[in-house]
Amino acid sequence: MKGPGGRKLVGQQLLYAISCFASLGVFLFGYDQGVMSGIITGPHFDNAFTHPDALHVGSMVAVLEIGAFITSLAAGRVGDLIGRRGTLFIGACIFTAGGVIQTFSSGFWTMSLGRIISGAGVGLLSTIVPIYQSEVSPPNHRGALACAEFTGNIFGYAFSVWVDYFCSFIDSDMSWRIPLFLQSVIGFILAVGSIMMPESPRWLLDTDKDDLGMQVLVDLHGGDPDNEIAKEEFREIKDKVVEERERGEGRTYKVMWEKYRQRVLLAMSSQAFAQLNGINVISYYAPRVFEEAGWKGRDALLMTGINSIVYLLSTLPPWILVDRWGRRPILMSGALVCGISLCATGWWMWMDTAATPNAVVTCVIIFNAAFGYSWGPIPWLYPPEILPLTFRAKGVSLSTATNWAFNFIVGELTPILQEIIEWRVYVMHGFFCVASFVLVYFLYPETKGIPLEEMDAVFGEAPTSQHHRLPSHSSGSRRLLAGSSSNAYPPSKPPSRTTGTNLGWFGRLFFRTSSNHGRGQDEEYLPLGAEEDGDETHEHDSRFKLEDEEDGEDYEMVEERRRS
């Protein structure tokens, strides 16, 4: 990835550039969340769609989640097959196409089609961006970078709210077409940017592209091929890959469920409560909430804009707090404040006094601030942290699909519940906030500062087979003795990215190859070094011997396979 002037970005500059471009993916999600909240209350939109009732409005808003739900389930397989970067590109292109259809829609069905297509893009992006971010981030900054990514999401929401507000002064259909068109422009920028981003080093090592993976790690650690930290991280990741392969397990959803059921359920529950805690009652229908409270017309949009700024600012403290306090304290404190704020919102609407409009605005702003620092960012950070590399994409796809499923339910039912049970809908979501506090307190382990490859210890899990670690040079006292220098991990000097004959992600998407990463999900996870050639399997023997110069201990790793 290159910066201004054609200079190659390395180290912190590369890491921040990756985070900024990746954040565009969640920016699109945030923008799409907020853009509909403003245009559905506009008179020109109302006339263009023949005065839609609550059911039609809810369907146009929530139908995006159908597309997102479907593709988020598929994103695990797609992310494993073509890589994180390729999935980003495809998701951005699909989202852009859906935005164009929405912009030129002329009725309920056309708008719904555009929303479903955009949702398909959002489903891919919302699944793969957290995975990509976690896999390129160092452990001590992983939380902060993920929270910065969520800030991009809320910046997208706030941006869309203010675009709606200023476009409301346009006295034509452009008042709602322009906000919808802007999302296509942003999607196009993300598609172009994803081409320039490096691939995830963990995905590269998992698919035996060791040289390319080492090159990305070197770039992330400053660009020095002899950087010991980069070499150590390479060995740690590859060691985990070899360990998983030695177990001889498949990589199917069934195996994941049987072996990591607890982790998968925790990941899914975090995303479920992110929706049940009430955020989309506000995000999707904020102008309507403020109209219920007494703010009318453009004043309701203005209050929504002010609320979005507070929401955006509330996402900044977790940049610092998440890697200091940890995940659990932030989630529990946020749940309590959100629950109290929602119950207070319902109480003031029930009272319906002269103070209700201002009181509701205050309660909603407090709720958004509490959610923005807690249940907003952490459920996107937590699932890719706790899931192992071999099942990370599939597990995160299930957790993200859970988010979209509950997102759809909340988005579809909110306008109906606002008419039927009125103020009680806010008390209902306040109860879910209390439930989420209890769940985190009893079941969620802390993951602050723990490398992804060491997460098994957090859950008290041990490898099911004897495993010998790949050698490490971190102490400077160990050396690898091998028959050939090509057997050493990592390579002494990574080759350039352009070497090799492997197909790129585009080729892997449309052409079948014989490499490991193209295997079907029901096939076994082949041991390191195995290659497929028709019905024959070419096998080789390799022996590594590690000599410890300080205490004289010998470490051996033997990988032997015989011709069938």
Coordinates of C-alpha atoms in Angstrom, one line a residue:
M1 CA 0.0 0.0 0.0
K2 CA 1.5 3.4 -1.0
G3 CA 1.0 6.8 0.4
P4 CA 1.3 10.3 -1.1
G5 CA 4.2 10.6 -3.5
G6 CA 4.2 6.9 -4.2
R7 CA 6.1 6.1 -1.0
K8 CA 5.4 2.6 0.4
L9 CA 3.5 2.8 3.7
V10 CA 5.0 0.6 6.5
G11 CA 4.6 0.3 10.3
Q12 CA 2.1 2.5 12.1
Q13 CA 1.4 4.5 9.0
L14 CA 0.3 1.3 7.2
L15 CA -1.7 0.1 10.1
Y16 CA -3.6 3.4 10.4
A17 CA -4.1 3.6 6.6
I18 CA -5.6 0.1 6.7
S19 CA -7.9 1.0 9.6
C20 CA -9.1 4.2 7.8
F21 CA -10.0 2.3 4.6
A22 CA -11.5 -0.6 6.4
S23 CA -13.6 1.9 8.5
L24 CA -15.3 3.0 5.2
G25 CA -17.0 -0.4 5.2
V26 CA -18.7 0.3 8.5
F27 CA -19.2 3.9 7.5
L28 CA -21.4 2.6 4.8
F29 CA -23.4 0.6 7.3
G30 CA -23.8 3.6 9.6
Y31 CA -24.8 5.8 6.7
D32 CA -27.4 3.4 5.5
Q33 CA -28.8 3.1 9.0
G34 CA -29.3 6.8 9.4
V35 CA -30.2 8.0 5.9
M36 CA -33.6 6.4 5.9
S37 CA -34.6 7.8 9.3
G38 CA -34.6 11.4 7.8
I39 CA -36.0 10.9 4.3
I40 CA -39.1 8.8 5.4
T41 CA -40.4 11.8 7.3
G42 CA -40.0 14.2 4.3
P43 CA -43.1 15.4 2.4
H44 CA -41.6 14.7 -1.0
F45 CA -40.7 11.1 -0.1
D46 CA -44.1 10.7 1.4
N47 CA -45.8 11.9 -1.9
A48 CA -43.4 9.9 -4.1
F49 CA -44.3 6.6 -2.3
T50 CA -48.0 7.4 -2.0
H51 CA -48.2 8.0 1.7
P52 CA -46.9 4.7 2.9
D53 CA -48.4 3.3 6.2
A54 CA -46.3 2.0 9.1
L55 CA -46.0 -1.5 7.7
H56 CA -44.6 -0.3 4.3
V57 CA -42.3 2.2 6.0
G58 CA -41.0 -0.5 8.4
S59 CA -40.5 -2.9 5.4
M60 CA -38.6 -0.4 3.3
V61 CA -36.3 0.3 6.3
A62 CA -35.9 -3.2 7.6
V63 CA -35.7 -5.1 4.2
L64 CA -32.0 -4.2 4.0
E65 CA -31.4 -6.7 6.8
I66 CA -32.8 -9.6 4.7
G67 CA -30.0 -9.1 2.2
A68 CA -27.4 -8.5 4.9
F69 CA -28.6 -11.7 6.8
I70 CA -28.2 -13.9 3.8
T71 CA -24.7 -12.7 2.7
S72 CA -23.4 -12.5 6.3
L73 CA -24.0 -16.3 6.5
A74 CA -22.2 -16.8 3.2
A75 CA -19.4 -14.4 4.1
G76 CA -17.6 -17.0 6.2
R77 CA -17.1 -19.2 3.2
V78 CA -16.4 -16.4 0.9
G79 CA -13.8 -14.9 3.2
D80 CA -12.0 -18.2 3.6
L81 CA -12.1 -18.8 -0.2
I82 CA -11.0 -15.5 -1.7
G83 CA -9.5 -13.7 1.3
R84 CA -10.5 -10.7 3.3
R85 CA -9.5 -8.1 0.8
G86 CA -11.4 -9.7 -2.1
T87 CA -14.5 -10.0 0.1
L88 CA -14.2 -6.3 0.9
F89 CA -14.1 -5.4 -2.8
I90 CA -17.1 -7.5 -3.7
G91 CA -19.1 -6.2 -0.8
A92 CA -18.4 -2.6 -1.8
C93 CA -19.4 -3.2 -5.4
I94 CA -22.7 -4.8 -4.5
F95 CA -23.5 -2.0 -2.0
T96 CA -22.8 0.6 -4.7
A97 CA -25.1 -1.1 -7.2
G98 CA -27.9 -1.2 -4.6
G99 CA -27.4 2.5 -3.8
V100 CA -27.9 3.4 -7.5
I101 CA -31.2 1.4 -7.6
Q102 CA -32.4 3.2 -4.5
T103 CA -31.5 6.6 -5.9
F104 CA -33.6 6.1 -9.1
S105 CA -36.4 4.1 -7.5
S106 CA -40.0 5.1 -8.3
G107 CA -42.0 3.0 -5.9
F108 CA -42.1 0.6 -3.0
W109 CA -40.9 -2.5 -4.8
T110 CA -38.0 -0.8 -6.6
M111 CA -36.8 0.8 -3.3
S112 CA -37.1 -2.5 -1.5
L113 CA -35.1 -4.2 -4.3
G114 CA -32.3 -1.6 -3.9
R115 CA -32.4 -2.0 -0.1
I116 CA -32.0 -5.8 -0.4
I117 CA -29.1 -5.5 -2.8
S118 CA -27.4 -2.9 -0.6
G119 CA -28.0 -5.1 2.3
A120 CA -26.2 -7.9 0.6
G121 CA -23.2 -5.7 0.3
V122 CA -23.5 -4.6 3.9
G123 CA -23.7 -8.2 5.1
L124 CA -20.3 -9.0 3.5
L125 CA -18.7 -5.8 4.7
S126 CA -20.0 -6.0 8.3
T127 CA -18.7 -9.6 8.6
I128 CA -15.3 -9.2 7.0
V129 CA -14.2 -5.8 8.2
P130 CA -14.0 -6.8 12.0
I131 CA -12.1 -10.0 11.0
Y132 CA -9.7 -8.1 8.8
Q133 CA -9.1 -5.4 11.4
S134 CA -8.5 -7.9 14.2
E135 CA -6.1 -10.0 12.1
V136 CA -3.8 -7.0 11.2
S137 CA -3.9 -5.3 14.6
P138 CA -1.3 -5.9 17.4
P139 CA -2.8 -7.3 20.7
N140 CA -2.2 -4.2 22.7
H141 CA -3.9 -1.9 20.2
R142 CA -6.5 -4.3 18.8
G143 CA -9.3 -3.0 21.0
A144 CA -8.5 0.7 20.3
L145 CA -8.4 0.1 16.5
A146 CA -11.7 -1.8 16.5
C147 CA -13.3 1.0 18.5
A148 CA -11.9 3.5 16.0
E149 CA -13.5 1.4 13.3
F150 CA -16.9 1.7 15.1
T151 CA -16.4 5.5 15.3
G152 CA -16.3 5.3 11.5
N153 CA -19.7 3.6 11.6
I154 CA -21.2 6.3 13.8
F155 CA -19.6 9.0 11.7
G156 CA -21.5 7.5 8.8
Y157 CA -24.7 7.6 10.7
A158 CA -24.1 11.2 11.8
F159 CA -23.1 12.3 8.4
S160 CA -26.3 10.8 6.9
V161 CA -28.5 12.6 9.5
W162 CA -27.0 16.0 8.6
V163 CA -27.2 15.3 4.9
D164 CA -30.9 14.5 5.4
Y165 CA -31.3 17.7 7.4
F166 CA -29.7 20.0 4.8
C167 CA -31.4 18.3 1.9
S168 CA -34.7 18.8 3.5
F169 CA -34.5 22.4 2.4
I170 CA -34.6 21.2 -1.3
D171 CA -38.2 21.5 -2.6
S172 CA -38.2 18.5 -4.9
D173 CA -37.5 14.8 -5.0
M174 CA -33.8 15.6 -4.9
S175 CA -34.3 16.0 -1.1
W176 CA -34.3 12.3 -0.8
R177 CA -32.5 11.1 -3.9
I178 CA -29.3 13.0 -3.2
P179 CA -28.8 11.4 0.2
L180 CA -29.3 7.9 -1.3
F181 CA -26.9 8.6 -4.2
L182 CA -24.1 9.7 -1.8
Q183 CA -23.9 6.1 -0.4
S184 CA -23.0 4.9 -3.9
V185 CA -20.1 7.4 -4.2
I186 CA -18.7 6.2 -0.9
G187 CA -19.1 2.6 -1.9
F188 CA -17.1 3.2 -5.0
I189 CA -14.3 4.8 -3.0
L190 CA -14.1 1.7 -0.8
A191 CA -14.0 -0.6 -3.8
V192 CA -11.0 1.3 -5.2
G193 CA -9.3 1.5 -1.8
S194 CA -9.7 -2.3 -1.1
I195 CA -7.6 -3.1 -4.2
M196 CA -4.6 -1.2 -2.7
M197 CA -4.9 -2.7 0.8
P198 CA -2.7 -5.7 1.8
E199 CA -4.2 -9.1 2.4
S200 CA -4.6 -10.4 6.0
P201 CA -1.3 -12.1 7.0
R202 CA -3.2 -14.7 9.0
W203 CA -5.3 -15.7 6.0
L204 CA -2.1 -15.8 3.8
L205 CA -0.4 -18.2 6.3
D206 CA -3.5 -20.3 6.7
T207 CA -3.5 -20.8 3.0
D208 CA 0.3 -21.6 2.9
K209 CA 1.3 -18.3 1.2
D210 CA 4.0 -18.0 3.8
D211 CA 6.2 -15.6 1.8
L212 CA 3.5 -13.2 1.1
G213 CA 2.3 -13.4 4.7
M214 CA 5.7 -12.7 6.0
Q215 CA 6.0 -9.7 3.7
V216 CA 2.8 -8.2 5.1
L217 CA 4.0 -8.8 8.7
V218 CA 7.3 -7.2 7.8
D219 CA 5.5 -4.2 6.4
L220 CA 3.3 -3.9 9.5
H221 CA 6.4 -3.9 11.7
G222 CA 8.3 -1.2 9.9
G223 CA 9.6 -2.8 6.7
D224 CA 12.8 -4.4 8.0
P225 CA 13.0 -8.1 6.8
D226 CA 15.2 -8.9 9.8
N227 CA 12.7 -7.5 12.4
E228 CA 12.6 -10.1 15.2
I229 CA 9.1 -9.1 16.3
A230 CA 7.8 -9.8 12.7
K231 CA 9.6 -13.2 12.7
E232 CA 8.2 -14.1 16.1
E233 CA 4.7 -13.2 15.1
F234 CA 5.1 -15.3 11.9
R235 CA 6.1 -18.3 14.0
E236 CA 3.3 -17.9 16.5
I237 CA 0.7 -17.7 13.7
K238 CA 2.1 -20.6 11.7
D239 CA 2.5 -22.6 14.9
K240 CA -1.2 -22.3 15.5
V241 CA -2.0 -23.2 11.9
V242 CA 0.1 -26.4 12.2
E243 CA -1.5 -27.3 15.5
E244 CA -5.0 -27.1 14.0
R245 CA -3.9 -29.2 11.1
E246 CA -2.3 -31.9 13.3
R247 CA -5.7 -32.4 15.0
G248 CA -7.0 -33.7 11.6
E249 CA -10.4 -32.0 12.1
G250 CA -12.6 -30.7 9.3
R251 CA -13.4 -27.0 9.0
T252 CA -17.2 -27.3 8.7
Y253 CA -19.8 -25.4 10.6
K254 CA -20.7 -28.7 12.3
V255 CA -17.2 -29.2 13.7
M256 CA -17.1 -25.6 14.8
W257 CA -20.4 -26.0 16.6
E258 CA -19.3 -29.2 18.3
K259 CA -15.9 -27.9 19.4
Y260 CA -16.5 -24.2 20.0
R261 CA -20.2 -24.0 20.9
Q262 CA -19.6 -21.8 23.9
R263 CA -17.6 -19.3 21.9
V264 CA -20.0 -19.2 19.0
L265 CA -23.0 -18.6 21.4
L266 CA -21.1 -15.8 23.2
A267 CA -20.3 -14.2 19.8
M268 CA -23.9 -14.5 18.7
S269 CA -25.3 -13.2 22.0
S270 CA -23.2 -10.1 21.9
Q271 CA -24.6 -9.1 18.5
A272 CA -28.2 -10.1 19.5
F273 CA -28.1 -7.8 22.5
A274 CA -26.5 -5.0 20.5
Q275 CA -29.9 -4.8 18.8
L276 CA -32.2 -5.8 21.7
N277 CA -30.7 -3.0 23.8
G278 CA -32.7 -0.6 21.7
I279 CA -30.2 1.3 19.5
N280 CA -32.1 0.9 16.2
V281 CA -35.3 2.2 17.8
I282 CA -33.4 5.4 17.9
S283 CA -31.1 5.1 14.9
Y284 CA -33.8 4.1 12.3
Y285 CA -36.7 6.1 13.8
A286 CA -35.1 9.0 15.8
P287 CA -37.1 11.7 14.0
R288 CA -40.3 9.8 14.7
V289 CA -39.3 9.4 18.4
F290 CA -38.7 13.1 18.7
E291 CA -42.1 13.8 16.9
E292 CA -43.8 11.5 19.5
A293 CA -42.2 13.6 22.2
G294 CA -43.5 16.9 20.7
W295 CA -40.8 18.0 18.2
K296 CA -42.3 18.5 14.8
G297 CA -41.1 18.6 11.2
R298 CA -37.6 19.9 10.6
D299 CA -37.1 20.5 14.3
A300 CA -37.3 16.7 14.8
L301 CA -34.5 16.3 12.2
L302 CA -32.4 19.0 13.9
M303 CA -32.7 17.2 17.2
T304 CA -31.7 14.0 15.5
G305 CA -28.6 15.7 14.1
I306 CA -27.6 17.1 17.5
N307 CA -28.1 13.6 19.0
S308 CA -25.9 12.1 16.3
I309 CA -23.0 14.4 17.2
V310 CA -23.2 13.3 20.9
Y311 CA -23.4 9.7 19.7
L312 CA -20.3 10.2 17.6
L313 CA -18.3 11.9 20.4
S314 CA -19.3 9.0 22.8
T315 CA -17.4 6.5 20.6
L316 CA -14.1 8.3 21.3
P317 CA -13.4 7.3 24.9
P318 CA -13.3 3.5 24.1
W319 CA -10.2 4.2 22.0
I320 CA -8.4 4.6 25.3
L321 CA -10.5 2.7 27.8
V322 CA -11.0 -0.6 26.0
D323 CA -7.4 -1.7 26.3
R324 CA -7.1 -0.3 29.8
W325 CA -10.4 -1.2 31.5
G326 CA -11.2 -4.3 29.4
R327 CA -14.3 -5.4 27.6
R328 CA -16.4 -6.6 30.5
P329 CA -16.5 -3.3 32.6
I330 CA -17.4 -1.3 29.5
L331 CA -20.3 -3.6 28.5
M332 CA -21.8 -3.8 32.0
S333 CA -21.6 -0.1 32.7
G334 CA -23.1 0.7 29.3
A335 CA -25.9 -1.8 29.8
L336 CA -27.0 -0.2 33.1
V337 CA -26.9 3.4 31.8
C338 CA -28.8 2.4 28.6
G339 CA -31.5 0.5 30.6
I340 CA -32.1 3.5 32.9
S341 CA -32.2 5.9 30.0
L342 CA -34.7 3.9 28.0
C343 CA -37.0 3.4 31.0
A344 CA -36.9 7.1 31.7
T345 CA -37.7 7.8 28.0
G346 CA -40.8 5.6 28.3
W347 CA -41.8 7.2 31.7
W348 CA -41.6 10.8 30.3
M349 CA -43.7 9.8 27.2
W350 CA -46.3 8.2 29.6
M351 CA -46.4 11.4 31.7
D352 CA -46.8 13.6 28.6
T353 CA -46.2 17.0 30.3
A354 CA -44.8 20.2 29.0
A355 CA -41.3 19.1 30.0
T356 CA -41.6 15.8 28.0
P357 CA -40.0 17.1 24.7
N358 CA -36.8 18.3 26.4
A359 CA -36.7 15.4 28.8
V360 CA -37.0 12.8 26.0
V361 CA -34.2 14.5 24.1
T362 CA -32.0 14.4 27.2
C363 CA -32.8 10.7 27.8
V364 CA -32.1 9.7 24.2
I365 CA -28.8 11.6 24.1
I366 CA -27.7 9.9 27.4
F367 CA -28.8 6.5 25.9
N368 CA -26.9 7.1 22.7
A369 CA -23.7 8.2 24.6
A370 CA -23.8 5.1 26.8
F371 CA -24.4 2.8 23.9
G372 CA -21.8 4.4 21.7
Y373 CA -19.1 3.8 24.3
S374 CA -20.1 0.2 25.1
W375 CA -22.6 -2.0 23.2
G376 CA -21.8 -0.2 20.0
P377 CA -18.1 -1.1 19.4
I378 CA -17.5 -4.1 21.7
P379 CA -19.9 -6.6 19.9
W380 CA -17.9 -6.0 16.7
L381 CA -14.6 -6.5 18.5
Y382 CA -15.4 -9.5 20.7
P383 CA -16.4 -12.3 18.2
P384 CA -13.3 -12.2 16.0
E385 CA -11.2 -12.1 19.2
I386 CA -12.6 -15.2 20.8
L387 CA -12.9 -17.4 17.7
P388 CA -9.9 -19.5 16.5
L389 CA -8.3 -18.7 13.1
T390 CA -9.6 -21.9 11.4
F391 CA -13.2 -21.0 12.2
R392 CA -13.0 -17.2 12.6
A393 CA -14.7 -16.3 9.3
K394 CA -17.5 -18.8 9.8
G395 CA -18.0 -17.9 13.4
V396 CA -18.1 -14.2 12.8
S397 CA -20.5 -14.8 9.9
L398 CA -22.9 -16.4 12.3
S399 CA -22.6 -13.6 14.9
T400 CA -23.0 -11.0 12.2
A401 CA -26.0 -12.9 10.8
T402 CA -27.5 -12.8 14.3
N403 CA -27.0 -9.0 14.3
W404 CA -28.9 -8.7 11.0
A405 CA -31.7 -11.0 12.1
F406 CA -32.4 -9.0 15.2
N407 CA -31.8 -5.8 13.3
F408 CA -34.6 -6.8 10.9
I409 CA -36.9 -7.8 13.8
V410 CA -36.4 -4.5 15.6
G411 CA -36.6 -2.4 12.4
E412 CA -39.8 -4.1 11.2
L413 CA -41.6 -4.1 14.5
T414 CA -40.7 -0.7 16.0
P415 CA -43.1 1.5 14.0
I416 CA -45.9 -1.1 14.7
L417 CA -45.1 -1.3 18.4
Q418 CA -44.9 2.4 18.7
E419 CA -48.5 2.6 17.6
I420 CA -49.7 -0.4 19.6
I421 CA -47.9 -0.4 23.0
E422 CA -46.6 3.2 22.6
W423 CA -44.2 4.2 25.5
R424 CA -43.9 0.7 26.7
V425 CA -41.6 -0.2 23.8
Y426 CA -38.8 1.7 25.5
V427 CA -39.3 0.0 28.8
M428 CA -39.2 -3.4 27.0
H429 CA -35.8 -2.6 25.5
G430 CA -34.6 -1.3 29.0
F431 CA -35.4 -4.8 30.3
F432 CA -33.1 -6.3 27.6
C433 CA -30.3 -4.0 28.8
V434 CA -30.6 -5.5 32.3
A435 CA -30.5 -9.0 30.8
S436 CA -27.4 -8.2 28.9
F437 CA -25.7 -7.0 32.1
V438 CA -26.4 -10.3 33.8
L439 CA -25.2 -12.3 30.8
V440 CA -21.8 -10.4 30.6
Y441 CA -21.3 -10.6 34.4
F442 CA -21.6 -14.4 34.5
L443 CA -20.5 -15.7 31.1
Y444 CA -18.2 -13.3 29.2
P445 CA -14.4 -13.8 29.8
E446 CA -12.0 -10.8 29.5
T447 CA -9.9 -10.7 26.4
K448 CA -7.9 -7.5 26.9
G449 CA -4.3 -7.7 25.6
I450 CA -4.4 -11.4 24.9
P451 CA -2.9 -12.5 21.5
L452 CA -5.5 -14.2 19.2
E453 CA -3.4 -17.4 19.1
E454 CA -3.6 -17.7 22.9
M455 CA -7.3 -17.4 23.3
D456 CA -7.7 -21.2 24.0
A457 CA -6.2 -20.6 27.4
V458 CA -8.9 -18.0 28.2
F459 CA -11.6 -20.6 27.7
G460 CA -9.6 -23.3 29.5
E461 CA -9.1 -25.4 26.4
A462 CA -6.0 -27.4 25.5
P463 CA -4.9 -28.9 22.2
T464 CA -6.4 -32.4 21.6
S465 CA -3.1 -33.7 20.2
Q466 CA 0.5 -33.5 21.1
H467 CA 2.1 -30.5 19.4
H468 CA 5.6 -29.2 19.2
R469 CA 6.1 -25.6 18.6
L470 CA 7.9 -24.2 15.7
P471 CA 11.3 -22.7 16.7
S472 CA 11.6 -19.2 18.0
H473 CA 14.6 -16.9 17.7
S474 CA 13.2 -14.3 20.2
S475 CA 15.8 -15.1 22.8
G476 CA 18.6 -15.1 20.4
S477 CA 19.9 -18.4 21.9
R478 CA 18.1 -20.9 19.7
R479 CA 18.8 -21.9 16.1
L480 CA 17.1 -24.1 13.6
L481 CA 19.1 -27.0 12.3
A482 CA 17.6 -28.3 9.0
G483 CA 18.8 -30.0 5.9
S484 CA 17.8 -27.1 3.8
S485 CA 17.4 -23.4 4.6
S486 CA 14.1 -23.5 2.8
N487 CA 12.6 -25.4 5.7
A488 CA 13.1 -22.5 8.2
Y489 CA 10.3 -20.4 9.5
P490 CA 10.2 -17.7 8.5
P491 CA 12.1 -17.3 5.3
S492 CA 15.3 -15.3 5.9
K493 CA 14.2 -12.6 3.4
P494 CA 10.7 -12.5 2.1
P495 CA 10.4 -12.2 -1.7
S496 CA 8.4 -9.5 -3.3
R497 CA 4.7 -9.7 -3.6
T498 CA 4.8 -10.2 -7.3
T499 CA 6.7 -13.5 -7.2
G500 CA 4.9 -16.8 -7.6
T501 CA 2.3 -18.2 -9.9
N502 CA -0.7 -18.3 -7.5
L503 CA -4.0 -17.0 -8.8
G504 CA -5.2 -13.8 -7.2
W505 CA -8.5 -13.6 -5.3
F506 CA -10.4 -12.8 -8.5
G507 CA -9.1 -16.0 -10.1
R508 CA -9.9 -18.0 -7.0
L509 CA -13.4 -16.8 -7.1
F510 CA -14.1 -17.9 -10.7
F511 CA -11.6 -20.6 -11.3
R512 CA -11.0 -23.9 -9.4
T513 CA -7.4 -24.4 -8.3
S514 CA -5.6 -27.4 -6.7
S515 CA -4.4 -25.5 -3.6
N516 CA -5.7 -26.0 -0.1
H517 CA -7.7 -22.8 0.2
G518 CA -10.0 -24.0 -2.6
R519 CA -11.2 -27.1 -0.8
G520 CA -14.8 -27.6 0.0
Q521 CA -15.9 -26.9 3.5
D522 CA -16.7 -30.6 4.1
E523 CA -13.2 -31.8 3.2
E524 CA -10.6 -32.4 5.9
Y525 CA -8.1 -29.7 6.8
L526 CA -5.0 -31.2 5.1
P527 CA -1.7 -31.3 6.9
L528 CA 0.8 -28.6 6.1
G529 CA 2.6 -29.3 2.8
A530 CA 0.0 -31.7 1.3
E531 CA -0.9 -31.0 -2.3
E532 CA -3.7 -32.4 -4.4
D533 CA -3.0 -33.8 -7.9
G534 CA -5.9 -35.8 -9.2
D535 CA -6.3 -38.9 -7.0
E536 CA -2.7 -39.0 -5.9
T537 CA -1.3 -37.2 -2.9
H538 CA 2.4 -36.3 -3.1
E539 CA 4.0 -36.7 0.3
H540 CA 7.3 -35.7 1.8
D541 CA 9.3 -36.1 5.0
S542 CA 10.8 -33.2 6.8
R543 CA 12.6 -33.0 10.1
F544 CA 13.3 -29.9 12.1
K545 CA 15.7 -30.0 15.1
L546 CA 16.0 -27.1 17.5
E547 CA 19.0 -26.8 19.7
D548 CA 18.8 -24.7 22.9
E549 CA 22.3 -23.2 23.6
E550 CA 21.5 -22.2 27.2
D551 CA 20.2 -25.4 28.7
G552 CA 21.1 -28.0 26.1
E553 CA 17.5 -29.1 25.5
D554 CA 16.6 -30.4 22.0
Y555 CA 13.3 -29.7 20.4
E556 CA 12.1 -31.7 17.5
M557 CA 9.2 -31.4 15.2
V558 CA 8.7 -34.3 12.8
E559 CA 6.1 -34.2 10.1
E560 CA 6.1 -37.5 8.2
R561 CA 3.6 -38.7 5.7
R562 CA 3.9 -41.9 3.6
R563 CA 2.8 -42.5 0.0
S564 CA -0.6 -44.2 0.1

